[in-house]
Coordinates of C-alpha atoms in Angstrom, one line a residue:
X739 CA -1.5 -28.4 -40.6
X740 CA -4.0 -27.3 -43.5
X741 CA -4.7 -24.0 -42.8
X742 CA -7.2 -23.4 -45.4
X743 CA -10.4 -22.9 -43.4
X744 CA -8.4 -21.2 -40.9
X745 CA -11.4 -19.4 -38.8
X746 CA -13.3 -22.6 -38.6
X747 CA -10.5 -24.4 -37.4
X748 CA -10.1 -22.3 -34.4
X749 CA -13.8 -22.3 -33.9
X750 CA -14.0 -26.1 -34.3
X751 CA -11.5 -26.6 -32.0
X752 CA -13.0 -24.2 -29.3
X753 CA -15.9 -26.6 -29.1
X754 CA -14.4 -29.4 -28.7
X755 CA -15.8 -31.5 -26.3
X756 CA -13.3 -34.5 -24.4
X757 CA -14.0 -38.1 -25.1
X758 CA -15.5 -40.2 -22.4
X759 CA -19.5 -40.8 -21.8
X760 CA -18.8 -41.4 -17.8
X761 CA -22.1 -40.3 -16.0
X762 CA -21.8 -36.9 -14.2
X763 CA -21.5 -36.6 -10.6
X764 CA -23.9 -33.6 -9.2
X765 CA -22.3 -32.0 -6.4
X766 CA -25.7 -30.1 -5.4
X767 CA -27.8 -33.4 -5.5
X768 CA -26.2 -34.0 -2.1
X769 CA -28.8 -33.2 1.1
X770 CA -26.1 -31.8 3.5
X771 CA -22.5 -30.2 3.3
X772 CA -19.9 -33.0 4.2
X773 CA -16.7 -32.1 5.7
X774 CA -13.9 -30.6 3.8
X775 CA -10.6 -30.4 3.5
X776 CA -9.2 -27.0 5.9
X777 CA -5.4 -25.7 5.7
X778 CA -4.5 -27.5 8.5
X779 CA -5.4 -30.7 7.7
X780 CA -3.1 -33.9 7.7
X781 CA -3.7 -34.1 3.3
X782 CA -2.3 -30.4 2.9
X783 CA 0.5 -30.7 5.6
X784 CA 1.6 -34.1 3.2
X785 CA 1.6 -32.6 0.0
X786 CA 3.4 -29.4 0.8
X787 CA 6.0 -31.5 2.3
X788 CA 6.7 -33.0 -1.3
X789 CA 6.9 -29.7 -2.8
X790 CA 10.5 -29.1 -4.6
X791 CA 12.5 -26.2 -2.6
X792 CA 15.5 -25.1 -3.3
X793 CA 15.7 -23.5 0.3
X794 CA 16.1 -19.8 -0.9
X795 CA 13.1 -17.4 0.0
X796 CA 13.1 -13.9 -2.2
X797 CA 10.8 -11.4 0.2
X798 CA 9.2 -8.5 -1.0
X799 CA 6.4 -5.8 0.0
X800 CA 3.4 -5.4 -1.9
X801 CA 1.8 -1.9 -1.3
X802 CA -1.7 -1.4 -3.0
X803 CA -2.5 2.5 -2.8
X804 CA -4.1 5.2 -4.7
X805 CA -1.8 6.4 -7.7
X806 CA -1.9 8.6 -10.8
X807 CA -0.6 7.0 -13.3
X808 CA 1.0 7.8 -16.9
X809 CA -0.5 5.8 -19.2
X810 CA 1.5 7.8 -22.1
X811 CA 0.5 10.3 -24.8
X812 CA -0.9 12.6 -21.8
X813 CA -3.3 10.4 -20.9
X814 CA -3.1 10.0 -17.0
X815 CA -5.7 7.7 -14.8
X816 CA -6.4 8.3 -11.3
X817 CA -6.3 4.3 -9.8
X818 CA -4.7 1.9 -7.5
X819 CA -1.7 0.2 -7.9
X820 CA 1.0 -1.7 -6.6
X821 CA 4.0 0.8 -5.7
X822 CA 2.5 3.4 -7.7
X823 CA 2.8 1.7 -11.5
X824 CA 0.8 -0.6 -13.7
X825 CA 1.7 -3.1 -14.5
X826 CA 3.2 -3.3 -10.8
X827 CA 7.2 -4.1 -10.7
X828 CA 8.0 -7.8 -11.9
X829 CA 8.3 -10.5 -9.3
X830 CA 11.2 -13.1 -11.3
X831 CA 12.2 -16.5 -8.8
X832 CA 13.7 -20.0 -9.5
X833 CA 11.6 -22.9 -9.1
X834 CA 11.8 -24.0 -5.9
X835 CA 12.0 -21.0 -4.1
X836 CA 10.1 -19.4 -1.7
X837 CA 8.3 -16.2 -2.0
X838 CA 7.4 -14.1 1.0
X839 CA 5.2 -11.5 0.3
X840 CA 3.6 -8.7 2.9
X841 CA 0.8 -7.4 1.0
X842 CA 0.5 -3.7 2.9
X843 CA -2.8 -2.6 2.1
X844 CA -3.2 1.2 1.8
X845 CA -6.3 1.9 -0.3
X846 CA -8.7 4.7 0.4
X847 CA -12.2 4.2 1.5
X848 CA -11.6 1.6 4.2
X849 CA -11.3 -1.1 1.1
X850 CA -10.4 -4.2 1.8
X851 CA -8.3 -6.3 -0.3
X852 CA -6.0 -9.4 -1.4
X853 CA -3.8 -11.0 -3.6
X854 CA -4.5 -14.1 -6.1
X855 CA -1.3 -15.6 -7.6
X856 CA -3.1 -16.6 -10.8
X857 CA -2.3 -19.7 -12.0
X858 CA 0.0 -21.1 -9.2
X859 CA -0.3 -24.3 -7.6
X860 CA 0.5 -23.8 -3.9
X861 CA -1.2 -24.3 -0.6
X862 CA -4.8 -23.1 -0.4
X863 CA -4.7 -20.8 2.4
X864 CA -2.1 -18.6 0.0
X865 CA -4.4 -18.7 -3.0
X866 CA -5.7 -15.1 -1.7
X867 CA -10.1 -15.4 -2.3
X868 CA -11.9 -14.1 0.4
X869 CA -13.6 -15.1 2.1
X870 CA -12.9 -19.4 0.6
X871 CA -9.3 -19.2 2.0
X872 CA -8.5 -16.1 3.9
X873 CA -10.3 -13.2 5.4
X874 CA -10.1 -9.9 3.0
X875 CA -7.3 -7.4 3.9
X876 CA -8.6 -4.4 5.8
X877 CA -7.4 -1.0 5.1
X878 CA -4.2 0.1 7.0
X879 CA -3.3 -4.2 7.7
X880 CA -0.9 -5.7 6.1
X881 CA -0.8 -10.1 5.3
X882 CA 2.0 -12.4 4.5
X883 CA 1.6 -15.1 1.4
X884 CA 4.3 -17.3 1.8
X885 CA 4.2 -20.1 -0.6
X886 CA 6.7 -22.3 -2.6
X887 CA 6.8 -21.5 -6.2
X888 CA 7.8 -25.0 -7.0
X889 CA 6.4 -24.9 -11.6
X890 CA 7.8 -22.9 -13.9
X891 CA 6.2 -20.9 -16.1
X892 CA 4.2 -17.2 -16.9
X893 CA 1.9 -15.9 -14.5
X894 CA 1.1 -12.8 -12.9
X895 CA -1.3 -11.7 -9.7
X896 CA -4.0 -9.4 -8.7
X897 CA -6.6 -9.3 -6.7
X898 CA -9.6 -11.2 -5.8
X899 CA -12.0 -9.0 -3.9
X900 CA -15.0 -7.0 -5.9
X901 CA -14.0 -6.3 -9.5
X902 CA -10.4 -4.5 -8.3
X903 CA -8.9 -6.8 -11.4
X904 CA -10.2 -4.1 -13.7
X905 CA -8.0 -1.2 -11.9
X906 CA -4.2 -1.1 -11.6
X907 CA -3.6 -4.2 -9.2
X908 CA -1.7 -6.2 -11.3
X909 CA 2.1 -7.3 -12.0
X910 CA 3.5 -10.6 -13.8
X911 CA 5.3 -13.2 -11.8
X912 CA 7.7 -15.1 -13.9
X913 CA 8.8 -18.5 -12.3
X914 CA 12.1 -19.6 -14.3
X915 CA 13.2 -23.0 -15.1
X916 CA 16.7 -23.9 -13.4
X917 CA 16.7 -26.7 -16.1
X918 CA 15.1 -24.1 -19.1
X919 CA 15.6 -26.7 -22.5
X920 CA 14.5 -23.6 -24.4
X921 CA 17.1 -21.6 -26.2
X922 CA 16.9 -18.3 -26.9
X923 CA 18.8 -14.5 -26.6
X924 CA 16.6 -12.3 -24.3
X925 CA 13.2 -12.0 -23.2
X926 CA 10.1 -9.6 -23.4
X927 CA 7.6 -9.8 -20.8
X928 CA 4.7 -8.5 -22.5
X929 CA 1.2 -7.8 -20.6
X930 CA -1.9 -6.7 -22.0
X931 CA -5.0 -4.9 -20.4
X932 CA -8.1 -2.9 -21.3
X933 CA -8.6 0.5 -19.5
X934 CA -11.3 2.3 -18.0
X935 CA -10.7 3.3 -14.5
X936 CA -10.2 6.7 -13.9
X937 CA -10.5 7.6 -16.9
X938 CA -14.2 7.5 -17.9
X939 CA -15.4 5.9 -14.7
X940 CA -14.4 3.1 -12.1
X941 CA -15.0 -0.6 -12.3
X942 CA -17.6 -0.6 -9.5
X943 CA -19.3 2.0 -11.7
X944 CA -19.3 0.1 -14.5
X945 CA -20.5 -3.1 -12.5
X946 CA -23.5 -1.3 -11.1
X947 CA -24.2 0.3 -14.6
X948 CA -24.0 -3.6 -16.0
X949 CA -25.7 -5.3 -12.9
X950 CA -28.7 -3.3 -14.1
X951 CA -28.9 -5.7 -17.1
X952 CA -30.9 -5.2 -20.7
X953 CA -34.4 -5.6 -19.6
X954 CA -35.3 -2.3 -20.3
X955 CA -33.8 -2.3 -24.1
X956 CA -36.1 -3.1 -26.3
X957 CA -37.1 -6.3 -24.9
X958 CA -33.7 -7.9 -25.4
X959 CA -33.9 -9.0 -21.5
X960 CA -34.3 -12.7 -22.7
X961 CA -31.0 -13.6 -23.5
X962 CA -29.9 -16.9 -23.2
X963 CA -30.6 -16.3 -19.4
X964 CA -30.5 -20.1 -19.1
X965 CA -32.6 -20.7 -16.5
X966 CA -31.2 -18.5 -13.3
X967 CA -31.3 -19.0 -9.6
X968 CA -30.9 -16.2 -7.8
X969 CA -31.2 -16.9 -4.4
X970 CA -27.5 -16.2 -3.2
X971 CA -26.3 -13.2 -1.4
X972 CA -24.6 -10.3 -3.4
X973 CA -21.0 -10.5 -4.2
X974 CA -20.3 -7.5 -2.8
X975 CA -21.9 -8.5 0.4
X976 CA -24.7 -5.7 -0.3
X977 CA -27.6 -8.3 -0.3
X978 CA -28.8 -6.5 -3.5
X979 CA -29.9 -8.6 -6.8
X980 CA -27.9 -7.5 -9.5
X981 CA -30.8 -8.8 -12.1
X982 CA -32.3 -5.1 -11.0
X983 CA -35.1 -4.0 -13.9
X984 CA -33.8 -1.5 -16.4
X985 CA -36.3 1.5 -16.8
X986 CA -39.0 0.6 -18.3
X987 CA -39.5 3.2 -21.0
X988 CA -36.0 1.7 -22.3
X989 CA -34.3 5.5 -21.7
X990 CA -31.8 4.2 -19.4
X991 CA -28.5 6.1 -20.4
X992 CA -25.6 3.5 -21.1
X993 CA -22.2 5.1 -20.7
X994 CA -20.7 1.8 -19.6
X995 CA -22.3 -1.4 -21.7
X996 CA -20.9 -1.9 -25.5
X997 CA -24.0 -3.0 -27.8
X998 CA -21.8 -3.6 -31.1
X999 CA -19.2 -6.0 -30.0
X1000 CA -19.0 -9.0 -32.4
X1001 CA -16.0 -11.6 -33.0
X1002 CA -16.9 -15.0 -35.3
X1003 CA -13.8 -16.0 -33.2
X1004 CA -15.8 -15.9 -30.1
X1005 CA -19.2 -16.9 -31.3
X1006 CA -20.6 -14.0 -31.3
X1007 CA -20.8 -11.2 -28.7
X1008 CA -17.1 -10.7 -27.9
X1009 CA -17.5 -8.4 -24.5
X1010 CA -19.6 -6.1 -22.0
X1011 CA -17.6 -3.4 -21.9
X1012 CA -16.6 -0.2 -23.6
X1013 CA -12.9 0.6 -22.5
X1014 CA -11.6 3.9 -23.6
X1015 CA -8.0 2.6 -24.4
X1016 CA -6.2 -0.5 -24.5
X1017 CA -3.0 -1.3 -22.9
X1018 CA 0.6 -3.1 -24.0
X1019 CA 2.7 -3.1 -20.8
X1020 CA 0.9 0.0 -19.1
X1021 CA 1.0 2.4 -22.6
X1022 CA -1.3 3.7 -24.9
X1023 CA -1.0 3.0 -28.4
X1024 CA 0.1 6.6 -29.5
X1025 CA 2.7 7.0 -27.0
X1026 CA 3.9 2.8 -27.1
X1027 CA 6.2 0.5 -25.1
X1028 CA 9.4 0.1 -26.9
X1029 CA 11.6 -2.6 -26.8
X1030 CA 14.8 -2.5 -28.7
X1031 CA 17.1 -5.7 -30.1
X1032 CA 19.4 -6.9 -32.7
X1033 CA 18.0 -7.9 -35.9
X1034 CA 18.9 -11.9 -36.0
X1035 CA 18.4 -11.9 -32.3
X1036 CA 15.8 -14.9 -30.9
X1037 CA 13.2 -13.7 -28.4
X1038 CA 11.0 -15.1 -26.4
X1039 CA 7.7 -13.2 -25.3
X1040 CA 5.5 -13.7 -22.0
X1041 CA 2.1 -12.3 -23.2
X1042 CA -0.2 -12.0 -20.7
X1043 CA -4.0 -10.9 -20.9
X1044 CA -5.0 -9.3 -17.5
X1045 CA -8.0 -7.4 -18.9
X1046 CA -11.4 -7.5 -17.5
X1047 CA -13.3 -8.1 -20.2
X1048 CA -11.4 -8.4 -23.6
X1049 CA -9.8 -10.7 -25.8
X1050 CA -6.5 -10.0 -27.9
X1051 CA -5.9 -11.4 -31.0
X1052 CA -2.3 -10.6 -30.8
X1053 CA 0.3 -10.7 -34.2
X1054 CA 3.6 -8.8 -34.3
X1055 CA 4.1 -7.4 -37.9
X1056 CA 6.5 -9.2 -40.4
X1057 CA 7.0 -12.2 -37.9
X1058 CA 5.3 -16.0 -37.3
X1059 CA 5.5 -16.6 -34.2
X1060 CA 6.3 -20.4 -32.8
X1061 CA 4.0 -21.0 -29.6
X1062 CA 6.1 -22.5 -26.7
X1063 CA 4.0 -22.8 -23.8
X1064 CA 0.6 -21.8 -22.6
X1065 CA -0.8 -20.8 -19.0
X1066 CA 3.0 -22.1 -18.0
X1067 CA 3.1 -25.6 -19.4
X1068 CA 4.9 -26.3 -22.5
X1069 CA 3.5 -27.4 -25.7
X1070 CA 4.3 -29.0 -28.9
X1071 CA 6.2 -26.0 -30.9
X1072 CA 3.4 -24.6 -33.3
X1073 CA 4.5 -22.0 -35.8
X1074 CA 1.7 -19.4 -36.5
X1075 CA 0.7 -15.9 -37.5
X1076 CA -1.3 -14.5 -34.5
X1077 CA -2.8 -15.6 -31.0
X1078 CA -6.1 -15.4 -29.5
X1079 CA -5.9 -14.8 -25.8
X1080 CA -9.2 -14.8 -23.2
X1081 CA -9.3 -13.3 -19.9
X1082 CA -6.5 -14.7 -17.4
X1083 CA -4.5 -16.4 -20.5
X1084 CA -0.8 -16.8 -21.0
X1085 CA 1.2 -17.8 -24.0
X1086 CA 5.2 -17.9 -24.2
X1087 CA 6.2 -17.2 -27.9
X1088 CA 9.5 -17.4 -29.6
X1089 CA 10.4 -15.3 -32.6
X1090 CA 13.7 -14.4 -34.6
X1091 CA 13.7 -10.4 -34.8
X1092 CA 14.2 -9.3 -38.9
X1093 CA 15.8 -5.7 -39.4
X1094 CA 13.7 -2.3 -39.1
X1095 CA 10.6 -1.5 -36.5
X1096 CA 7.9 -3.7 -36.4
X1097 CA 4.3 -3.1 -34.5
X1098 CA 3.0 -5.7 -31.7
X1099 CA -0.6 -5.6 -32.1
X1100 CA -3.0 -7.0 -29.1
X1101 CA -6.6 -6.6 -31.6
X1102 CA -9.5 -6.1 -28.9
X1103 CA -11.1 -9.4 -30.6
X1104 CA -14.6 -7.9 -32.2
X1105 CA -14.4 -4.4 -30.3
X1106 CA -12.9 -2.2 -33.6
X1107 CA -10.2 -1.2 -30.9
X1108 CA -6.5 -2.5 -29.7
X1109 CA -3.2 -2.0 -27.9
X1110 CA 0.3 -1.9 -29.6
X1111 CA 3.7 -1.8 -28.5
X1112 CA 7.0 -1.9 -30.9
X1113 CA 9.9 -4.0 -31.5
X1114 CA 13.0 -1.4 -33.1
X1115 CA 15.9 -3.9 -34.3
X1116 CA 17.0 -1.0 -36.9
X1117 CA 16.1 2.8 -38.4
X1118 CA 12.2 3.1 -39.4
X1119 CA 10.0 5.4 -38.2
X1120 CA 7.4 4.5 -35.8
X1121 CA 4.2 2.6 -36.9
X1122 CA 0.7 4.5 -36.5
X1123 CA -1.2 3.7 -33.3
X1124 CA -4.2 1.9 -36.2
X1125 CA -1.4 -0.3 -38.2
X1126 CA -3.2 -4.0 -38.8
X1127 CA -0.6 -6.4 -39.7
X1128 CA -1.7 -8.8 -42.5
X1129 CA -0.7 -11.4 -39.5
X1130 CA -4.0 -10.8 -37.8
X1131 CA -5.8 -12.4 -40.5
X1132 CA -3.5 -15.0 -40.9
X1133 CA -3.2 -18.6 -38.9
X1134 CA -4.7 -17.7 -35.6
X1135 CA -4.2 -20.1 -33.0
X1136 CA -5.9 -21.0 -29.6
X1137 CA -4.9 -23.2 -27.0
X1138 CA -7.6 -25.9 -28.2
X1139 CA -5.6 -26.9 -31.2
X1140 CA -2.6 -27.1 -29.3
X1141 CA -0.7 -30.5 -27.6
X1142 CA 1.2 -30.9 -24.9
X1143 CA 4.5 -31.6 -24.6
X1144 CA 5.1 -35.3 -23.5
X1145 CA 6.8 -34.8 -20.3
X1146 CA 4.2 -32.3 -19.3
X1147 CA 0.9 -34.8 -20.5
X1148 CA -1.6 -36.4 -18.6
X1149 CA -0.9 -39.9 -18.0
X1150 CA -3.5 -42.2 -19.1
X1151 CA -5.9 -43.2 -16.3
X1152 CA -9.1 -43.9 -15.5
X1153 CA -11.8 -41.0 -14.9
X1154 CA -12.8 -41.4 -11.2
X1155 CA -15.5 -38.3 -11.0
X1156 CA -17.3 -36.3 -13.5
X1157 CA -18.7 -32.9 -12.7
X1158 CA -20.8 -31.0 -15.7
X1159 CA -20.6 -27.5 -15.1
X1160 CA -23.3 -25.4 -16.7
X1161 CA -22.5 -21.9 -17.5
X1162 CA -25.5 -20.2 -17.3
X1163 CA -27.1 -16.5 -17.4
X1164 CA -27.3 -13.8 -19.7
X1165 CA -27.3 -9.7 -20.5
X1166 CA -31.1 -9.7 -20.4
X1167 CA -30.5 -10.2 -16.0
X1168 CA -26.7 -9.8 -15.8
X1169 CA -27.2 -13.0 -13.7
X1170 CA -24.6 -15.1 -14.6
X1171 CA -23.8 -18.6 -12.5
X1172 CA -22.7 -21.6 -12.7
X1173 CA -25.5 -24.8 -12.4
X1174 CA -28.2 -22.2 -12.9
X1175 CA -26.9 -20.5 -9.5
X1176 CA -24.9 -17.7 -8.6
X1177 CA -21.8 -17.8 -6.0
X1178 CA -22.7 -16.8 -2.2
X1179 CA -19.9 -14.9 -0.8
X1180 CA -22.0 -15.4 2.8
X1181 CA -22.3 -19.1 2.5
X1182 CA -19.4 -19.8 0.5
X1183 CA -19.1 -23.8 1.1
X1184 CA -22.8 -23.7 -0.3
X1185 CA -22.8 -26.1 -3.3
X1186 CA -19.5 -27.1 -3.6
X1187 CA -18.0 -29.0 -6.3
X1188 CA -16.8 -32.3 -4.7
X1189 CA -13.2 -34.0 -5.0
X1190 CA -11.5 -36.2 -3.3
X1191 CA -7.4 -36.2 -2.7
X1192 CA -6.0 -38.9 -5.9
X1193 CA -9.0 -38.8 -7.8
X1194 CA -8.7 -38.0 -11.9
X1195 CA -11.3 -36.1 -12.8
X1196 CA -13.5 -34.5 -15.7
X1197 CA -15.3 -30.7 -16.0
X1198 CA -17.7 -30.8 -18.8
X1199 CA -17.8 -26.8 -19.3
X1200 CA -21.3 -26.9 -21.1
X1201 CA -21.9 -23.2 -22.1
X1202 CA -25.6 -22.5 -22.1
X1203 CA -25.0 -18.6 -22.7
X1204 CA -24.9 -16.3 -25.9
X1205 CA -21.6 -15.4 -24.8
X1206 CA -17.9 -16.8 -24.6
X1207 CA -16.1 -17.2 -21.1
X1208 CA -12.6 -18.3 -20.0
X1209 CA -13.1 -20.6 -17.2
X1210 CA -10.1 -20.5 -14.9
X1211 CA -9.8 -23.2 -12.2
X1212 CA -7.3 -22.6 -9.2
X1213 CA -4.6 -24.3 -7.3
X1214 CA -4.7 -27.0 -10.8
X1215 CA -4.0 -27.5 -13.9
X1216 CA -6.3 -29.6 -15.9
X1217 CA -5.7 -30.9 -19.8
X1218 CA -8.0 -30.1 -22.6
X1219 CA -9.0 -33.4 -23.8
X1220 CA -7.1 -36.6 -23.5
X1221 CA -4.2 -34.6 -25.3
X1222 CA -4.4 -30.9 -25.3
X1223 CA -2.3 -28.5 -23.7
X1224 CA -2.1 -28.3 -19.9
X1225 CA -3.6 -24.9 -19.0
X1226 CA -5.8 -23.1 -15.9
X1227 CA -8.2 -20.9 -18.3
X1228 CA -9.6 -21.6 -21.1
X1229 CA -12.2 -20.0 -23.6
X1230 CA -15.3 -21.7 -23.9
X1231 CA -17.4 -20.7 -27.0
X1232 CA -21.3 -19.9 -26.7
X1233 CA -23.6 -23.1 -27.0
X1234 CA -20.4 -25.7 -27.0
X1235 CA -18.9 -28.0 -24.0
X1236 CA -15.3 -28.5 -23.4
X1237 CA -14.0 -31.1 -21.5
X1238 CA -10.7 -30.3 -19.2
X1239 CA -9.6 -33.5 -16.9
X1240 CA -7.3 -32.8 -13.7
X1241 CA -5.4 -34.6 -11.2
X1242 CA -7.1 -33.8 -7.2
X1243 CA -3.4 -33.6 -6.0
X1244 CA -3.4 -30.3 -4.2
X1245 CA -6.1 -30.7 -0.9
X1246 CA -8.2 -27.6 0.2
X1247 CA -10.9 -25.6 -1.2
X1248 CA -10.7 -23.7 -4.9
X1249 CA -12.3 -21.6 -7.0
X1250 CA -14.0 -22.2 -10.4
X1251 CA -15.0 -19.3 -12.0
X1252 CA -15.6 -17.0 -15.3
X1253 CA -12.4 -14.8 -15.7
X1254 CA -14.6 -12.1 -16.6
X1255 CA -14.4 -9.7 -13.8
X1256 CA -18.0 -9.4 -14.2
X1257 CA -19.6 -12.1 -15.2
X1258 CA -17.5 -13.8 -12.1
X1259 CA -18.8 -10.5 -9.7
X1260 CA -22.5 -11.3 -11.1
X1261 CA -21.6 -14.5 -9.9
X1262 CA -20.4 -16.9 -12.4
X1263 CA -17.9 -19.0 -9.7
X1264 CA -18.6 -22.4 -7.8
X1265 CA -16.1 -24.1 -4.8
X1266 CA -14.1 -26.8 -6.2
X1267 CA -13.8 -28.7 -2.4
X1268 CA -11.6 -31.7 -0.9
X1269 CA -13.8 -33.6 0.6
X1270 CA -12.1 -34.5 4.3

């Protein structure tokens, strides 16, 4: 690869838009709502019946509670959590297998809740959205996802109710190849996250601090607003706007919304947000995750970015690292330097460990902050919590200059049904949507995005925005391009399109939606739909 220009490379291939010039099919042109696909149906009942099982079934409770946790170097956060730590306690199964899982929901407040196994393709009424595919889990209930975990790969879960993604509700799920082709000596599951709640505030304080958008600033309330509809009902069910006028007089105090965050990476504005620390397996920089090895020793890392609102640019000093797979699906083996993760990402990574301590930096991409863990293969004394490996500037690699491995590509096929989905809204508002409209958690089936069962076919993410957003599709996987990597979120820069295609082979309804916990909250989501 010439890595000369290497910035412009990534950027070039961020915006990189799939071939075709097939018409687009407009989902909201239709007069009436036509009948879709429900859990029950005949389609769903067929296809889980094809699903691989190896007949084994790993069970396991799920409690989501109030916790204080330790996020190290006396910094403690008064949050939820799953069994009282964050990251919650790894879930590890075979493919094939089944999990049961009894989420027991005790959060404070009377809050309801659920749990979205990001990334997964299983039946819809276990994807965990209310109120699309179940109803939200009220305080003191409990509810059982039972679901075949039938493709290997890195993923984790969370939940999918208000912006809850942004507190301790979180844990990886590793599904392991029975069959793994990949060699290597040990593994590091490795899990990123920026941190706010109960620190400096809560998410939902943050959200309502955002909500209030920039109109007030200094007349910077026209940005790239694209155009808004804002006729749906609030995503918290409140039936408030959340394009709500700033003061007036421009004196409205911001102890939530970064101004300063900029990334040529991402186009531009690289966040919303300002998090008081950033997270490498649950642990402050000062006081980091360790993990300890034999110099010589071949490692493979499961990085995952289950932050809110921040990209990682990710490098671990004195290594290149070769990229294995991403969002679960292998790729092509691509040596480089350092990764740049959105929102809901995943990337396996092997590396061959040299001798002494070396830093694992996760860079909060344009927000002058990060997260670091270490890797100790020999004496050394630990590296400062503000070490920038030369790696960060080096070959940085996202998922748009990746292939896919062969068995794992697209076959070639005809495009049956093209969809352009407009990402729209901006800071001015805090309005974002997709199509120029925002999600309506009342009316849910409102402007679905049509499919039907066997169909290939094409999202044309045209960003409209100032600012970047990983668009994560569920219950699929869909390939960048004719050739790109198979993947279920990917970054899509400010004023480019990128085309993903997909296979309708897994019957219900889905969501499509920003991984931004906020910008999806604000309403930047539409219903991918089986039409019945």
């Amino acid at each position: 690869m010439n890595i000369i220009n290497r910035r412009s490379v990534l950027l070039a291939g961020l915006g990189v838009a799939g071939a075709g010039a097939l018409a687009a099919c407009s989902s909201g042109s239709r007069t009436s709502t036509p009948s879709l696909v429900s859990p029950d149906d005949a389609e769903v009942v067929a296809v889980e019946r094809k699903r691989r099982s190896t007949g084994r079934t790993q069970q396991v409770t799920l409690t989501a509670a109030r916790a204080m946790l330790d996020l190290g170097g006396g910094v403690m956060a008064d949050s939820w959590a799953f069994g009282g730590r964050a990251p919650g306690g790894e879930l590890r199964l075979s493919a094939g297998d089944t999990l049961v899982a009894e989420l027991n929901n005790q959060l404070p407040d009377r809050t309801t809740t659920s749990i979205h196994w990001h990334g997964m393709a299983l039946r819809a009424d276990m994807d965990g959205v209310p109120p699309a595919t179940q109803a939200a889990v009220r305080a003191g209930s409990n509810f059982t996802y039972r679901f075949v975990a039938d493709t290997p790969g890195t993923y984790f879960f969370h939940p999918h109710v208000g912006v809850q993604l942004d507190r301790g509700l979180y844990a990886p799920l590793i599904v392991e190849d029975p069959k793994e082709p990949l060699q290597y000596d040990d593994e590091w599951v490795v899990v990123l996250d920026d941190w706010v709640d109960g620190v400096t505030g809560t998410p939902e304080e943050v959200f309502a601090e955002l909500r209030q958008g920039m109109g007030g600033m200094g007349g910077m309330g026209s940005m790239g607003t694209g155009g808004m509809d804002m006729s749906g009902g609030s995503m918290d069910g409140t039936g408030a706007s959340p394009s709500a006028s700033a003061s007036s007089s421009g004196d409205m105090p911001m102890k939530f919304m970064l101004m300063s965050a900029d990334s040529k990476l991402l186009g531009g504005d690289a966040g919303d947000v300002k998090y008081p620390y950033h997270l490498v397996n649950g642990r402050v920089p000062a006081d980091p995750d360790v993990y300890t090895a034999k110099p010589g020793k071949r490692i493979r890392l499961r990085i995952v970015n289950a932050a809110g609102d921040t990209a990682y640019r990710v490098a671990l000093g004195g290594h290149r690292m070769t990229i294995t797979h991403t969002d679960g699906f292998p790729v092509k083996p691509t040596a480089v330097d350092a990764l740049l993760l959105g929102m809901g990402e995943r990337y396996d990574v092997t590396v061959t460990l040299g001798d002494g301590v070396f830093p694992l930096v996760a860079l909060a991409e344009g927000k002058s902050a990060g997260a670091m863990a270490v890797v100790r293969t020999g004496a050394g004394s630990t590296p400062q919590p503000t070490v920038r490996p030369s790696q960060l500037d080096g070959l940085i690699m996202s998922a748009s200059r990746l292939e896919a491995a062969d068995d794992v590509r697209l076959d070639s096929k005809k495009t049956d049904r093209v969809h352009r989905i407009e990402l729209t809204g901006g800071m001015g508002k805090y309005d974002w949507g997709l199509n120029g409209k925002r999600f309506d958690m009342d009316d849910p089936t409102a402007n679905p995005v049509l499919v039907e069962q066997g169909e290939r076919v094409r999202l044309d993410f045209v960003n409209r925005t100032t600012m970047w957003h990983p668009m994560h599709l569920h219950g699929h996987t869909y390939q960048l391009g004719t050739g790109g990597p198979r993947k279920d979120t990917t970054i899509v820069l400010p004023k480019r399109t990128v085309s993903v295609y997909f296979d309708a082979d897994n019957p219900g309804q889905w969501m499509l939606h920003c991984h931004n916990a906020y910008h999806g909250e604000a309403g930047m989501m539409a219903l991918v739909a089986y039409q019945a």
